Tab-separated table of C-alpha atoms in Angstrom:
chain	number	residue	atom	x	y	z
A	165	GLN	CA	98.520	96.342	95.366
A	166	VAL	CA	97.355	99.872	94.664
A	167	GLU	CA	95.291	99.963	91.517
A	168	LEU	CA	92.394	101.503	89.652
A	169	VAL	CA	90.086	99.144	87.783
A	170	GLN	CA	87.844	100.535	85.074
A	171	SER	CA	84.667	99.195	83.556
A	172	GLY	CA	84.652	97.352	80.236
A	173	SER	CA	84.352	98.528	76.654
A	174	GLU	CA	81.214	100.239	75.432
A	175	VAL	CA	79.640	100.638	71.989
A	176	LYS	CA	77.066	103.406	71.680
A	177	LYS	CA	75.107	105.183	68.973
A	178	PRO	CA	75.421	108.927	68.392
A	179	GLY	CA	73.217	110.862	70.777
A	180	ALA	CA	73.320	108.187	73.473
A	181	SER	CA	74.992	108.427	76.879
A	182	VAL	CA	77.692	106.318	78.487
A	183	ARG	CA	78.936	105.764	82.019
A	184	VAL	CA	82.515	104.685	82.742
A	185	SER	CA	83.460	103.590	86.251
A	186	CYS	CA	86.816	103.593	88.019
A	187	MET	CA	87.173	101.573	91.229
A	188	ALA	CA	90.054	102.054	93.619
A	189	SER	CA	91.625	99.375	95.729
A	190	ALA	CA	94.361	99.073	98.319
A	191	TYR	CA	94.615	102.704	99.309
A	192	THR	CA	92.571	105.274	101.206
A	193	PHE	CA	90.216	106.343	98.444
A	194	ALA	CA	89.549	109.859	99.686
A	195	ASN	CA	93.247	110.723	99.867
A	196	TYR	CA	93.682	111.014	96.123
A	197	PRO	CA	91.618	113.052	93.695
A	198	ILE	CA	90.785	111.285	90.448
A	199	THR	CA	91.441	112.798	87.048
A	200	TRP	CA	90.058	111.689	83.683
A	201	VAL	CA	92.071	111.643	80.468
A	202	ARG	CA	90.884	110.921	76.938
A	203	GLN	CA	92.941	109.426	74.141
A	204	ALA	CA	91.407	109.293	70.670
A	205	PRO	CA	92.694	106.573	68.318
A	206	GLY	CA	96.283	107.325	67.345
A	207	GLN	CA	96.212	110.631	69.188
A	208	GLY	CA	97.707	112.113	72.340
A	209	LEU	CA	96.456	112.526	75.881
A	210	GLU	CA	93.704	115.045	76.540
A	211	TRP	CA	92.833	116.175	80.060
A	212	MET	CA	89.101	116.181	80.823
A	213	GLY	CA	89.073	117.308	84.454
A	214	TRP	CA	89.201	115.930	87.973
A	215	ILE	CA	87.050	115.241	90.996
A	216	ASN	CA	87.781	115.692	94.681
A	217	THR	CA	87.012	112.274	96.127
A	218	LYS	CA	86.489	113.705	99.632
A	219	THR	CA	83.936	116.359	98.720
A	220	GLY	CA	82.680	115.206	95.306
A	221	ASP	CA	83.500	118.624	93.835
A	222	PRO	CA	84.384	118.375	90.129
A	223	THR	CA	86.570	120.583	87.954
A	224	TYR	CA	86.073	120.334	84.203
A	225	SER	CA	88.352	121.250	81.356
A	226	GLN	CA	86.807	123.984	79.257
A	227	ASP	CA	86.809	121.596	76.283
A	228	PHE	CA	84.508	119.126	78.065
A	229	ARG	CA	82.316	121.359	80.200
A	230	GLY	CA	78.638	120.760	79.532
A	231	ARG	CA	78.532	117.171	78.246
A	232	VAL	CA	80.638	115.468	80.870
A	233	VAL	CA	79.811	114.805	84.522
A	234	PHE	CA	82.099	113.361	87.184
A	235	SER	CA	80.687	111.780	90.331
A	236	VAL	CA	81.882	109.628	93.196
A	237	ASP	CA	80.425	106.911	95.423
A	238	THR	CA	82.745	106.585	98.380
A	239	SER	CA	80.873	103.558	99.737
A	240	VAL	CA	82.167	101.495	96.806
A	241	ARG	CA	85.396	103.464	96.280
A	242	THR	CA	84.304	104.297	92.739
A	243	THR	CA	84.419	107.367	90.527
A	244	PHE	CA	82.154	107.726	87.499
A	245	LEU	CA	82.458	109.532	84.186
A	246	ASP	CA	79.175	110.230	82.404
A	247	ILE	CA	79.178	111.547	78.839
A	248	SER	CA	75.914	112.570	77.216
A	249	SER	CA	74.942	113.348	73.605
A	250	LEU	CA	77.758	111.190	72.308
A	251	LYS	CA	79.346	112.059	68.967
A	252	THR	CA	81.468	109.863	66.728
A	253	GLU	CA	84.454	111.988	67.700
A	254	ASP	CA	84.012	110.822	71.320
A	255	THR	CA	85.329	107.443	70.212
A	256	ALA	CA	88.394	107.037	72.395
A	257	LEU	CA	90.099	105.345	75.295
A	258	TYR	CA	89.135	106.945	78.583
A	259	TYR	CA	91.561	106.689	81.490
A	260	CYS	CA	91.119	107.512	85.141
A	261	ALA	CA	94.204	108.300	87.190
A	262	ALA	CA	94.873	109.154	90.811
A	263	VAL	CA	96.450	112.500	91.641
A	264	VAL	CA	99.132	111.583	94.171
A	265	PRO	CA	100.442	114.324	96.479
A	266	SER	CA	103.674	112.490	97.300
A	267	VAL	CA	104.798	112.897	93.681
A	268	GLY	CA	103.846	116.548	93.443
A	269	GLY	CA	100.303	115.974	92.333
A	270	ALA	CA	101.265	113.850	89.347
A	271	PHE	CA	99.000	111.186	87.895
A	272	ASP	CA	100.812	108.239	89.395
A	273	ILE	CA	98.202	105.471	89.421
A	274	TRP	CA	96.315	104.781	86.195
A	275	GLY	CA	93.375	102.611	85.325
A	276	GLN	CA	93.679	100.235	82.406
A	277	GLY	CA	91.502	102.418	80.189
A	278	THR	CA	87.964	101.990	78.890
A	279	LYS	CA	87.324	101.930	75.160
A	280	VAL	CA	84.215	103.801	74.086
A	281	THR	CA	83.135	103.430	70.474
A	282	VAL	CA	80.448	105.724	69.077
A	283	SER	CA	79.083	104.522	65.785
A	284	SER	CA	75.764	104.431	63.976
B	107	SER	CA	99.201	130.482	77.019
B	108	TYR	CA	98.560	126.941	78.168
B	109	GLU	CA	100.078	125.004	75.304
B	110	LEU	CA	102.979	122.601	75.581
B	111	THR	CA	104.991	121.873	72.449
B	112	GLN	CA	106.988	118.692	71.883
B	113	PRO	CA	108.769	117.330	68.805
B	114	ARG	CA	106.677	114.664	67.115
B	115	SER	CA	109.518	112.166	67.026
B	116	VAL	CA	113.046	111.514	68.202
B	117	SER	CA	115.280	108.693	66.992
B	118	VAL	CA	118.411	107.355	68.662
B	119	PHE	CA	120.540	104.251	68.497
B	120	THR	CA	120.642	101.837	71.401
B	121	GLY	CA	123.068	103.050	74.032
B	122	GLN	CA	122.962	106.669	72.927
B	123	THR	CA	121.355	109.570	74.806
B	124	ALA	CA	117.880	110.735	73.886
B	125	LYS	CA	116.653	114.240	74.667
B	126	ILE	CA	112.974	115.161	74.396
B	127	THR	CA	112.019	118.789	74.873
B	128	CYS	CA	108.769	120.387	75.945
B	129	SER	CA	108.177	124.121	75.650
B	130	GLY	CA	105.485	126.383	77.024
B	131	GLU	CA	105.137	129.679	78.835
B	132	THR	CA	103.576	128.037	81.876
B	133	LEU	CA	106.754	126.020	82.463
B	134	SER	CA	108.600	129.089	83.687
B	135	ASN	CA	106.633	128.963	86.939
B	136	GLN	CA	104.956	125.555	87.075
B	137	TYR	CA	106.379	122.081	87.430
B	138	ALA	CA	106.547	119.616	84.576
B	139	TYR	CA	105.788	115.916	84.644
B	140	TRP	CA	106.703	113.232	82.115
B	141	TYR	CA	104.802	110.086	81.217
B	142	GLN	CA	105.872	107.096	79.141
B	143	GLN	CA	103.232	105.230	77.167
B	144	LYS	CA	103.920	101.979	75.366
B	145	PRO	CA	101.477	100.607	72.762
B	146	GLY	CA	98.327	99.202	74.321
B	147	GLN	CA	99.285	100.323	77.816
B	148	ALA	CA	98.312	103.103	80.176
B	149	PRO	CA	100.811	105.922	80.713
B	150	VAL	CA	103.452	105.573	83.406
B	151	LEU	CA	104.908	108.500	85.360
B	152	VAL	CA	108.682	108.695	84.821
B	153	ILE	CA	109.536	112.205	86.101
B	154	PHE	CA	107.702	114.518	88.501
B	155	LYS	CA	108.332	118.101	89.629
B	156	ASP	CA	110.740	118.732	86.729
B	157	ASN	CA	113.517	116.373	87.798
B	158	ALA	CA	112.411	113.843	90.412
B	159	ARG	CA	112.200	110.145	89.623
B	160	PRO	CA	109.415	107.977	91.103
B	161	ALA	CA	110.382	104.744	92.780
B	162	GLY	CA	111.087	102.007	90.285
B	163	ILE	CA	112.024	104.276	87.376
B	164	PRO	CA	115.537	103.516	86.083
B	165	GLU	CA	118.272	105.992	86.873
B	166	ARG	CA	118.884	106.593	83.173
B	167	PHE	CA	115.793	108.838	83.112
B	168	PHE	CA	116.571	112.486	83.965
B	169	GLY	CA	114.492	115.628	83.931
B	170	SER	CA	115.721	119.192	83.717
B	171	SER	CA	114.240	122.652	83.363
B	172	SER	CA	115.427	125.956	81.932
B	173	GLY	CA	113.099	128.894	81.535
B	174	THR	CA	110.110	127.876	79.451
B	175	THR	CA	111.592	124.544	78.331
B	176	VAL	CA	111.871	121.251	80.146
B	177	THR	CA	113.845	118.287	78.883
B	178	LEU	CA	113.549	114.565	79.436
B	179	THR	CA	116.909	112.887	78.969
B	180	ILE	CA	117.312	109.148	78.680
B	181	ALA	CA	120.944	108.132	78.984
B	182	GLY	CA	122.047	104.848	77.472
B	183	VAL	CA	118.732	104.246	75.724
B	184	GLN	CA	117.542	100.659	75.649
B	185	ALA	CA	115.139	98.982	73.252
B	186	GLU	CA	112.483	98.840	75.977
B	187	ASP	CA	112.475	102.661	76.129
B	188	GLU	CA	110.792	102.872	72.729
B	189	ALA	CA	107.480	104.543	73.526
B	190	ASP	CA	105.503	107.760	73.358
B	191	TYR	CA	106.486	110.390	75.916
B	192	TYR	CA	104.182	113.150	77.117
B	193	CYS	CA	104.992	116.202	79.176
B	194	GLN	CA	102.305	117.652	81.413
B	195	SER	CA	101.890	120.743	83.537
B	196	ALA	CA	99.156	122.434	85.539
B	197	ASP	CA	98.364	125.587	87.438
B	198	ASN	CA	98.505	125.425	91.230
B	199	SER	CA	94.808	124.692	91.704
B	200	MET	CA	94.575	122.188	88.834
B	201	THR	CA	92.057	124.374	87.067
B	202	TYR	CA	94.165	124.123	83.932
B	203	VAL	CA	96.038	120.942	83.159
B	204	MET	CA	97.704	120.410	79.846
B	205	PHE	CA	99.603	117.693	78.047
B	206	GLY	CA	102.100	118.156	75.304
B	207	GLY	CA	101.292	116.539	72.003
B	208	GLY	CA	103.611	113.621	72.691
B	209	THR	CA	106.947	112.511	71.258
B	210	ARG	CA	107.495	109.086	69.741
B	211	LEU	CA	110.928	107.792	70.682
B	212	ALA	CA	112.296	105.326	68.159
B	213	VAL	CA	115.242	103.181	69.230
B	214	LEU	CA	117.260	102.158	66.194
């Protein structure tokens, strides 16, 4: 079964950093770019950017450029989201999703989400 | 501009037709995608490239496009369709990707 499995919940203090992982299974990992989407509590979906899983080249949304880094380790079929200098407003669910060409580049395979809580 | 505007909520009775709109300048020359999100779950793609349905999505889900507005239509709404719905679009190189604010569909 094609799926993306994300790492577990995190609780961090303001100013700290966090790493969220997203592991792919049951498909050719490099075929699908991975995008990251944030959802604050009770709010909508917010696009953070995407990473080319073949080349490792990232593209960041203007709103997240500077504090967010995407990376990939093809040997373990895993994409990483690193957020530094965390703020309380970074408290959210973070989703990874695969960009699937056969459905016009839509986000057709989603991870289960990783809850990140930033609190002093 | 790269904003997509959706109504905050839509309410329909079971069996009726629900229409959820999404407006934005970019939609006149870029495809739209629709996602359904139920409480506590990840989003699910229900429409891609304006009006195509992924495998496994019920036939009662339709997408259409006219100018700068796209519409998700759910014919014969069922209780299980109660969810938040998000439209999404992007430029060709995925440098800019945007989601609409989301519409909560209430099934009465």
